XYZ file of C-alpha atoms in Angstrom:
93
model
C 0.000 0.000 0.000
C 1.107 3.416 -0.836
C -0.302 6.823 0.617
C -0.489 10.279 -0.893
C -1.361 13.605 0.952
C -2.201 14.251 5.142
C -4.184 11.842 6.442
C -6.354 15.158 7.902
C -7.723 15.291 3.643
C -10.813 13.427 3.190
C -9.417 10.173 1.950
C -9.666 8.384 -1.890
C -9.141 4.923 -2.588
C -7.413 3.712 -5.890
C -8.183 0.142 -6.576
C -6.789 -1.458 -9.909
C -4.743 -4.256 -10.740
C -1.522 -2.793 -9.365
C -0.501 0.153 -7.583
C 0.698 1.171 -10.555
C -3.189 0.933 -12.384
C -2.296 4.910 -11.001
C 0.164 7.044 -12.110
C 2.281 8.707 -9.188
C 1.354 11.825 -10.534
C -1.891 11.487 -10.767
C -1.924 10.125 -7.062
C 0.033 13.452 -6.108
C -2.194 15.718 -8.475
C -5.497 14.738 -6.261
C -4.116 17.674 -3.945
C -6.635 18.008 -1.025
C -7.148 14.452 -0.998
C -5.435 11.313 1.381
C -4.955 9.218 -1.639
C -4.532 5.229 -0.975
C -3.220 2.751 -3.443
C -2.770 -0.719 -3.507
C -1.966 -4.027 -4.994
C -4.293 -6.291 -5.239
C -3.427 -10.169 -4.081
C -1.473 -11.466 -6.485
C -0.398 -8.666 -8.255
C 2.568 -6.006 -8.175
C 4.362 -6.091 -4.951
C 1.964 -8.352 -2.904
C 2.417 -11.977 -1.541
C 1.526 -14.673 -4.204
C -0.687 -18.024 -4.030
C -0.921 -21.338 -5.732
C -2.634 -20.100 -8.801
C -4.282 -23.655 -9.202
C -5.344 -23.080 -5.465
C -5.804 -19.618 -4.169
C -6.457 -19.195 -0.283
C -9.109 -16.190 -1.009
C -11.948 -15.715 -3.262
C -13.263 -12.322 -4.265
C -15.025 -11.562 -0.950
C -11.703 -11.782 0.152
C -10.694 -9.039 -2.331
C -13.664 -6.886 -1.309
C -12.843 -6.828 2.892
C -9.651 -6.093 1.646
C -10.810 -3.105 0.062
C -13.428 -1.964 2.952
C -13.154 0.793 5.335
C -12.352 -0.949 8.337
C -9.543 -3.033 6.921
C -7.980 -0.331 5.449
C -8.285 2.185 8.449
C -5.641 -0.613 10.610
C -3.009 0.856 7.845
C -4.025 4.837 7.330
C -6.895 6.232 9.365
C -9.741 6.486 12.284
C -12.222 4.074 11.982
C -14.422 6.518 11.549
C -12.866 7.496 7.869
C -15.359 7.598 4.959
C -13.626 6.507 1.406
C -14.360 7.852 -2.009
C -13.308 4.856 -4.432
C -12.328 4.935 -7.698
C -12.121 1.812 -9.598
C -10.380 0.437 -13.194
C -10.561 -2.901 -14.609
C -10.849 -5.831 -12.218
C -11.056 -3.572 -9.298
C -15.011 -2.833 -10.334
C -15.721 -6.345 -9.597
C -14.647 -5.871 -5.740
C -17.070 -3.306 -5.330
């Protein structure tokens, strides 16, 4: 996970294939914003699983992506996230 802005900004999350699905400087050009990006299981920087067997499914995928998961690495609990998905991240909303 990578962070973008003060966590005092009303917070975006970026959810793609990669952390890279969004350009650094796009990520730095959402001034105003706490911008959060990620990779998803399996992809970019994050651990890896027996493709023939992966230990999640897609609900997996979507607590990943939820508010109170993501507040353990960035914010209050009580943080409300904007999301903005591309490609496979629309199917974990």
């Amino acid at each position: 996970m990578e962070t973008f802005g003060d966590k005092a900004d009303p917070p975006v999350l970026l959810i793609g294939i990669t952390m890279l699905s969004w350009p650094g400087e796009l990520c730095t050009a959402l001034a105003g914003r706490f911008v959060v990006r990620y990779d998803l299981r399996d992809a970019g920087e994050s651990t890896f699983a027996d493709p023939d067997a992966p230990s999640y499914d897609l609900r997996d995928l979507v607590s990943d992506a939820s508010e109170p998961r993501l507040a353990q690495y960035a914010l209050s609990e009580t943080a409300t996230y904007r999301r903005v998905v591309l490609e496979v991240g629309t199917h974990v909303l």
